[in-house]
Amino acid sequence: MTRIGGAEMVDWNLAVATATRLVRPGPEVSRDEARAIVAELRRHAKASEEHVRAFTRMLPDTADDTPVLVVDRPGWVRANVAGFRELLKPLLDKMQERRNTPGGAVLGAVGGKVTGVELGMLLSFLASRVLGQYETFAPATRDLPAGENGGGRLLLVAPNIVHVERELDVQPHDFRLWVCLHEETHRTQFTAVPWLRDHLEGEIQSFLGETEVDPTTFLERIREAAQSLAGGRPEGEVGDDGHSIVELVQTPAQREILGRLTAVMSLLEGHADFVMDGVGPAVVPSVAEIREKFQQRRAKGASRLDQALRKLLGLDAKLRQYRDGERFVRAVVEQVGMDGFNRVWTSPNTLPTKAEIAKPADWVARVHRKADS
């Protein structure tokens, strides 16, 4: 456990306990219904493999050892805390080196238990909103297996899927398959493109390695989000500067890295949206209705509080990634076909830049002109 000034910076176990205690209960289902839902999600996840690979023409380079886990909200919390501990270790280690600074002293005084509670509050908020997730950097735990050969794990959050399908009043079987198609696309991206995981991890670690965030600033961001969630800050008020947690960027190098990360995440999310809608008409009869209602839900948000938290946590940026990335993929496929688009997976050099996400023709000109010359 990382410590600053002799105190734990984040009490991860307390974060899990807090989130598990605070997370809202899922929709009411009988035990038999729950078993049927879990079984169906597993079937859809398996069926999605063939659908996605046939549509994208992407095949795993090695044996796919990525497990598919159908989890509840506490299970999602535990999985993500394990991932956070792994991914944030370089940043926390760097802060540990600053334990003798004024910020480090303050953080030590506050203690990891307070930070753990506040992080748990944020996770409890997010745990009721995520439908599925491909955990790229997931470490295996006692209760949550991960791929043995460097693969991650695919999470399907059953209570949230049922909640949204009821809220949208759509056909449950169609909606569950539709969600699985999106998440399976992410799994296919990483299993069919061997270099992608290491590239993305390298970019994230480079970003964290450049971070010069004062420990008190880091703590304050977590506190701002937690206060918004608890009602300690007026609804709609995010903070004096309105920045999200992920926008704690202080150096030109970080801004450059963040631009590249934004581009690749836009590509991955947009590609998944494109695939789920491309496969949808053949296997999801009500896909048009689902997409229309789901887009409306994405756009409006739940409340002013929800909108404030989405901005603070960077979720509004993620929504833009879906939209901008999908437009990029669609435009490229229309211009050069699926095989032409798949050149994007050749190497890190063929990934689109942030500017090219907005101007797909520029990516086509750069990659195809160079490859065909």
Coordinates of C-alpha atoms in Angstrom, one line a residue:
M1 CA 0.0 0.0 0.0
T2 CA 1.4 3.4 -1.0
R3 CA 2.1 5.7 1.9
I4 CA 2.8 9.4 2.1
G5 CA 4.1 11.0 5.2
G6 CA 3.7 7.7 7.0
A7 CA 0.1 7.4 6.2
E8 CA -1.6 5.4 3.5
M9 CA -2.6 7.6 0.6
V10 CA -5.6 5.5 -0.4
D11 CA -7.2 2.8 1.7
W12 CA -8.3 0.6 -1.2
N13 CA -10.1 -1.9 1.0
L14 CA -12.1 0.9 2.6
A15 CA -12.9 2.3 -0.9
V16 CA -14.4 -1.1 -1.8
A17 CA -16.3 -1.4 1.4
T18 CA -17.7 2.1 1.1
A19 CA -18.8 1.7 -2.5
T20 CA -20.4 -1.6 -1.8
R21 CA -22.3 -0.2 1.2
L22 CA -23.5 2.9 -0.7
V23 CA -24.2 1.6 -4.2
R24 CA -27.9 1.6 -5.0
P25 CA -29.6 -1.8 -5.2
G26 CA -30.3 -3.0 -8.7
P27 CA -33.8 -3.7 -10.2
E28 CA -35.9 -6.3 -8.5
V29 CA -35.7 -9.7 -10.1
S30 CA -36.4 -13.2 -8.7
R31 CA -33.6 -15.6 -8.2
D32 CA -34.8 -17.6 -11.3
E33 CA -34.9 -14.5 -13.4
A34 CA -31.4 -13.5 -12.3
R35 CA -30.0 -16.9 -13.2
A36 CA -31.7 -16.7 -16.6
I37 CA -30.4 -13.2 -17.3
V38 CA -26.8 -14.3 -16.4
A39 CA -27.1 -17.4 -18.6
E40 CA -28.4 -15.3 -21.5
L41 CA -25.7 -12.7 -21.2
R42 CA -23.1 -15.4 -21.4
R43 CA -24.7 -16.9 -24.5
H44 CA -24.8 -13.5 -26.1
A45 CA -21.2 -12.8 -25.3
K46 CA -20.2 -16.0 -26.9
A47 CA -22.4 -15.4 -30.0
S48 CA -21.0 -11.9 -30.3
E49 CA -17.5 -13.2 -31.0
E50 CA -18.5 -14.7 -34.3
H51 CA -20.7 -11.7 -35.3
V52 CA -18.0 -9.1 -34.5
R53 CA -15.1 -11.0 -36.1
A54 CA -17.1 -11.7 -39.3
F55 CA -18.1 -8.0 -39.6
T56 CA -14.7 -6.5 -38.7
R57 CA -12.6 -9.1 -40.4
M58 CA -10.4 -9.1 -37.3
L59 CA -9.2 -12.4 -35.8
P60 CA -7.3 -13.0 -32.6
D61 CA -3.6 -13.3 -33.2
T62 CA -3.2 -15.8 -30.3
A63 CA -5.5 -18.0 -28.3
D64 CA -8.1 -15.9 -26.6
D65 CA -7.8 -16.4 -22.9
T66 CA -10.0 -13.4 -21.9
P67 CA -12.7 -14.5 -19.4
V68 CA -16.2 -13.1 -19.7
L69 CA -17.6 -12.3 -16.2
V70 CA -21.2 -11.4 -15.5
V71 CA -21.1 -9.3 -12.3
D72 CA -23.3 -7.3 -10.0
R73 CA -22.5 -3.7 -9.0
P74 CA -20.2 -4.6 -6.0
G75 CA -18.3 -7.0 -8.4
W76 CA -17.7 -4.1 -10.8
V77 CA -16.4 -2.0 -7.9
R78 CA -13.9 -4.7 -6.8
A79 CA -12.7 -5.3 -10.4
N80 CA -12.1 -1.6 -11.0
V81 CA -10.3 -1.0 -7.7
A82 CA -7.9 -3.7 -8.6
G83 CA -7.3 -2.0 -11.9
F84 CA -6.9 1.4 -10.4
R85 CA -4.3 0.1 -8.0
E86 CA -2.3 -1.4 -10.9
L87 CA -2.6 1.6 -13.2
L88 CA -2.1 4.4 -10.7
K89 CA 0.9 2.8 -9.0
P90 CA 3.5 5.0 -10.8
L91 CA 1.6 8.2 -9.9
L92 CA 1.2 7.2 -6.3
D93 CA 4.9 6.1 -6.1
K94 CA 5.8 9.5 -7.4
M95 CA 3.7 11.2 -4.8
Q96 CA 5.3 9.1 -2.1
E97 CA 8.7 10.6 -3.1
R98 CA 7.2 14.0 -2.2
R99 CA 6.1 12.9 1.3
N100 CA 8.3 15.6 2.9
T101 CA 6.6 18.4 0.9
P102 CA 3.9 20.6 2.4
G103 CA 1.3 18.8 0.2
G104 CA 2.5 15.5 1.3
A105 CA 2.3 16.4 5.0
V106 CA -1.3 17.6 4.5
L107 CA -2.2 14.4 2.7
G108 CA -0.6 12.3 5.5
A109 CA -2.6 14.2 8.1
V110 CA -5.8 13.6 6.2
G111 CA -5.0 10.0 5.8
G112 CA -5.9 7.3 3.4
K113 CA -9.1 6.4 5.1
V114 CA -10.7 9.7 4.2
T115 CA -9.5 9.3 0.6
G116 CA -10.7 5.7 0.6
V117 CA -14.2 6.8 1.7
E118 CA -14.4 9.6 -0.9
L119 CA -13.1 7.3 -3.7
G120 CA -15.7 4.7 -2.6
M121 CA -18.4 7.3 -3.0
L122 CA -17.4 8.0 -6.6
L123 CA -17.3 4.3 -7.4
S124 CA -20.7 3.8 -5.9
F125 CA -22.0 6.5 -8.3
L126 CA -20.3 4.9 -11.4
A127 CA -21.2 1.3 -10.5
S128 CA -24.9 1.9 -11.3
R129 CA -24.1 3.4 -14.7
V130 CA -21.7 1.1 -16.5
L131 CA -23.3 -1.6 -18.7
G132 CA -20.2 -3.4 -19.7
Q133 CA -16.4 -2.9 -19.7
Y134 CA -13.4 -4.6 -21.2
E135 CA -10.7 -4.3 -18.6
T136 CA -7.5 -4.0 -20.6
F137 CA -5.1 -3.9 -17.6
A138 CA -6.9 -6.1 -15.2
P139 CA -4.8 -8.0 -12.7
A140 CA -6.2 -11.4 -11.6
T141 CA -7.7 -11.5 -8.1
R142 CA -9.0 -14.4 -6.0
D143 CA -12.6 -13.7 -7.1
L144 CA -12.0 -12.1 -10.5
P145 CA -9.9 -14.1 -13.0
A146 CA -8.1 -12.4 -15.9
G147 CA -6.3 -13.6 -19.0
E148 CA -3.2 -15.7 -18.3
N149 CA -1.4 -14.5 -21.3
G150 CA -1.7 -10.8 -20.7
G151 CA -5.3 -10.5 -21.6
G152 CA -7.8 -8.6 -19.6
R153 CA -11.4 -9.5 -18.8
L154 CA -14.8 -8.6 -20.1
L155 CA -17.3 -7.5 -17.5
L156 CA -21.1 -7.4 -18.1
V157 CA -22.9 -5.6 -15.3
A158 CA -26.2 -7.5 -15.2
P159 CA -28.3 -5.2 -12.9
N160 CA -27.4 -2.1 -15.0
I161 CA -28.3 -3.8 -18.2
V162 CA -31.7 -4.8 -16.9
H163 CA -32.2 -1.3 -15.4
V164 CA -31.6 0.4 -18.7
E165 CA -33.6 -2.0 -20.8
R166 CA -36.6 -1.4 -18.5
E167 CA -36.0 2.3 -18.5
L168 CA -35.9 2.5 -22.3
D169 CA -38.8 0.0 -22.6
V170 CA -37.0 -2.0 -25.3
Q171 CA -36.9 -5.7 -26.1
P172 CA -34.7 -7.3 -23.4
H173 CA -33.1 -10.0 -25.5
D174 CA -32.2 -7.6 -28.3
F175 CA -30.8 -5.0 -25.9
R176 CA -28.6 -7.6 -24.1
L177 CA -27.1 -8.8 -27.4
W178 CA -26.6 -5.2 -28.5
V179 CA -24.6 -4.4 -25.4
C180 CA -22.5 -7.6 -25.8
L181 CA -21.7 -6.7 -29.4
H182 CA -20.2 -3.4 -28.2
E183 CA -18.1 -5.0 -25.5
E184 CA -17.0 -7.9 -27.6
T185 CA -15.7 -5.4 -30.2
H186 CA -13.4 -4.0 -27.5
R187 CA -12.2 -7.5 -26.7
T188 CA -11.6 -8.2 -30.3
Q189 CA -9.6 -5.0 -30.7
F190 CA -7.1 -6.0 -28.1
T191 CA -6.9 -9.7 -28.9
A192 CA -6.6 -9.2 -32.7
V193 CA -4.0 -6.3 -32.4
P194 CA -1.2 -7.7 -30.2
W195 CA 0.7 -4.4 -29.8
L196 CA -2.4 -2.3 -28.8
R197 CA -2.4 -3.1 -25.1
D198 CA 1.3 -2.4 -24.6
H199 CA 1.1 0.8 -26.6
L200 CA -1.9 2.1 -24.6
E201 CA -0.3 1.2 -21.3
G202 CA 2.9 2.9 -22.4
E203 CA 1.1 6.1 -23.2
I204 CA -0.8 6.0 -19.9
Q205 CA 2.3 5.4 -17.9
S206 CA 4.1 8.1 -19.8
F207 CA 1.3 10.5 -18.9
L208 CA 1.4 9.5 -15.2
G209 CA 5.2 9.7 -15.2
E210 CA 5.0 13.3 -16.3
T211 CA 2.4 14.3 -13.7
E212 CA 3.5 17.0 -11.4
V213 CA 0.2 17.2 -9.5
D214 CA 0.6 18.4 -5.9
P215 CA -0.9 15.8 -3.5
T216 CA -3.3 18.2 -2.0
T217 CA -4.6 19.1 -5.5
F218 CA -5.1 15.4 -6.3
L219 CA -7.0 15.0 -3.0
E220 CA -9.0 18.1 -3.6
R221 CA -10.2 16.7 -7.0
I222 CA -11.5 13.6 -5.3
R223 CA -13.1 15.6 -2.6
E224 CA -14.9 17.9 -5.1
A225 CA -16.4 15.0 -6.8
A226 CA -17.4 13.3 -3.6
Q227 CA -18.9 16.6 -2.2
S228 CA -21.0 16.9 -5.4
L229 CA -22.2 13.4 -5.0
A230 CA -23.1 13.9 -1.3
G231 CA -24.8 17.3 -2.0
G232 CA -22.0 19.3 -0.3
R233 CA -21.6 21.4 -3.4
P234 CA -24.6 23.1 -5.2
E235 CA -25.9 21.0 -8.1
G236 CA -24.4 22.0 -11.4
E237 CA -21.3 23.6 -9.8
V238 CA -18.2 21.6 -10.7
G239 CA -15.5 23.8 -9.4
D240 CA -13.8 27.1 -9.9
D241 CA -12.1 26.0 -13.1
G242 CA -14.6 23.4 -14.2
H243 CA -11.9 20.9 -15.0
S244 CA -12.3 17.1 -14.8
I245 CA -10.0 14.9 -12.8
V246 CA -8.3 13.7 -16.0
E247 CA -7.5 17.3 -16.9
L248 CA -4.8 17.8 -14.3
V249 CA -2.3 18.5 -17.0
Q250 CA 0.5 20.8 -16.3
T251 CA 3.2 20.1 -18.9
P252 CA 3.3 20.3 -22.7
A253 CA 4.4 16.7 -22.8
Q254 CA 1.3 15.7 -20.9
R255 CA -0.9 17.7 -23.3
E256 CA 0.7 15.9 -26.2
I257 CA 0.2 12.5 -24.7
L258 CA -3.4 13.3 -23.7
G259 CA -4.1 14.3 -27.3
R260 CA -2.9 10.9 -28.5
L261 CA -4.8 9.0 -25.8
T262 CA -8.0 11.0 -26.7
A263 CA -7.6 10.0 -30.3
V264 CA -7.0 6.3 -29.7
M265 CA -9.9 6.1 -27.2
S266 CA -12.2 7.9 -29.7
L267 CA -11.2 5.3 -32.3
L268 CA -11.8 2.3 -29.9
E269 CA -15.2 3.6 -28.7
G270 CA -16.4 4.8 -32.1
H271 CA -15.4 1.5 -33.7
A272 CA -17.4 -0.4 -31.1
D273 CA -20.4 1.8 -31.7
F274 CA -20.0 1.4 -35.5
V275 CA -19.7 -2.4 -35.2
M276 CA -22.7 -2.8 -32.9
D277 CA -24.9 -0.9 -35.3
G278 CA -23.4 -2.6 -38.3
V279 CA -24.0 -6.1 -37.0
G280 CA -27.3 -5.1 -35.4
P281 CA -29.7 -5.2 -38.3
A282 CA -28.9 -8.8 -39.0
V283 CA -29.1 -10.2 -35.5
V284 CA -30.9 -7.5 -33.4
P285 CA -34.3 -6.9 -35.0
S286 CA -35.1 -3.8 -32.9
V287 CA -31.7 -2.2 -33.2
A288 CA -33.0 1.1 -34.7
E289 CA -35.4 1.6 -31.8
I290 CA -32.7 0.7 -29.3
R291 CA -30.2 3.1 -30.8
E292 CA -32.6 6.0 -31.0
K293 CA -33.7 5.6 -27.4
F294 CA -30.2 5.0 -26.1
Q295 CA -28.9 8.1 -27.9
Q296 CA -31.6 10.2 -26.3
R297 CA -30.7 8.8 -22.9
R298 CA -27.0 9.6 -23.4
A299 CA -27.7 13.2 -24.5
K300 CA -30.0 14.3 -21.7
G301 CA -28.4 12.8 -18.7
A302 CA -30.3 12.2 -15.5
S303 CA -30.1 15.6 -13.6
R304 CA -28.0 18.7 -13.0
L305 CA -26.1 16.7 -10.4
D306 CA -25.5 13.9 -12.8
Q307 CA -24.3 16.4 -15.4
A308 CA -21.9 18.0 -12.9
L309 CA -20.4 14.7 -12.0
R310 CA -20.1 13.6 -15.6
K311 CA -18.1 16.7 -16.3
L312 CA -15.9 16.4 -13.2
L313 CA -15.1 12.8 -13.8
G314 CA -14.5 13.3 -17.5
L315 CA -17.6 11.3 -18.6
D316 CA -18.8 14.1 -20.9
A317 CA -15.5 13.7 -22.8
K318 CA -16.2 10.0 -23.1
L319 CA -19.6 10.7 -24.7
R320 CA -17.8 12.9 -27.3
Q321 CA -15.4 10.0 -28.0
Y322 CA -18.3 7.7 -28.9
R323 CA -19.8 10.4 -31.2
D324 CA -16.6 11.6 -32.9
G325 CA -15.0 8.2 -33.2
E326 CA -18.0 6.7 -34.8
R327 CA -18.1 9.4 -37.4
F328 CA -14.5 8.8 -38.1
V329 CA -14.9 5.1 -38.6
R330 CA -18.0 5.4 -40.7
A331 CA -16.4 8.0 -43.0
V332 CA -13.2 5.9 -43.5
V333 CA -15.2 2.7 -44.2
E334 CA -17.4 4.5 -46.7
Q335 CA -14.3 5.8 -48.5
V336 CA -11.9 2.8 -48.4
G337 CA -14.0 -0.1 -47.2
M338 CA -13.5 -2.3 -44.1
D339 CA -10.1 -3.7 -45.2
G340 CA -8.9 -0.1 -45.9
F341 CA -10.1 1.0 -42.5
N342 CA -8.3 -2.0 -40.8
R343 CA -5.0 -0.5 -41.8
V344 CA -5.5 1.6 -38.7
W345 CA -4.4 -1.5 -36.7
T346 CA -1.1 -1.9 -38.5
S347 CA 1.1 -0.1 -36.0
P348 CA 1.0 2.9 -33.6
N349 CA 2.0 5.1 -36.5
T350 CA -1.2 4.3 -38.4
L351 CA -3.4 5.3 -35.5
P352 CA -5.3 8.5 -36.2
T353 CA -4.3 11.7 -34.6
K354 CA -6.7 13.9 -32.6
A355 CA -6.9 16.2 -35.7
E356 CA -7.5 13.2 -38.0
I357 CA -10.4 12.0 -35.9
A358 CA -12.2 15.2 -36.8
K359 CA -11.0 15.0 -40.5
P360 CA -11.1 11.4 -41.6
A361 CA -10.0 12.3 -45.1
D362 CA -6.7 13.4 -43.8
W363 CA -6.0 10.0 -42.2
V364 CA -7.0 8.3 -45.4
A365 CA -4.6 10.5 -47.4
R366 CA -1.7 10.0 -45.0
V367 CA -2.0 6.2 -44.4
H368 CA -3.2 5.1 -47.8
R369 CA -1.1 7.4 -49.9
K370 CA 2.0 6.3 -48.0
A371 CA 1.1 2.6 -48.1
D372 CA 0.2 2.7 -51.8
S373 CA 3.1 4.8 -53.0

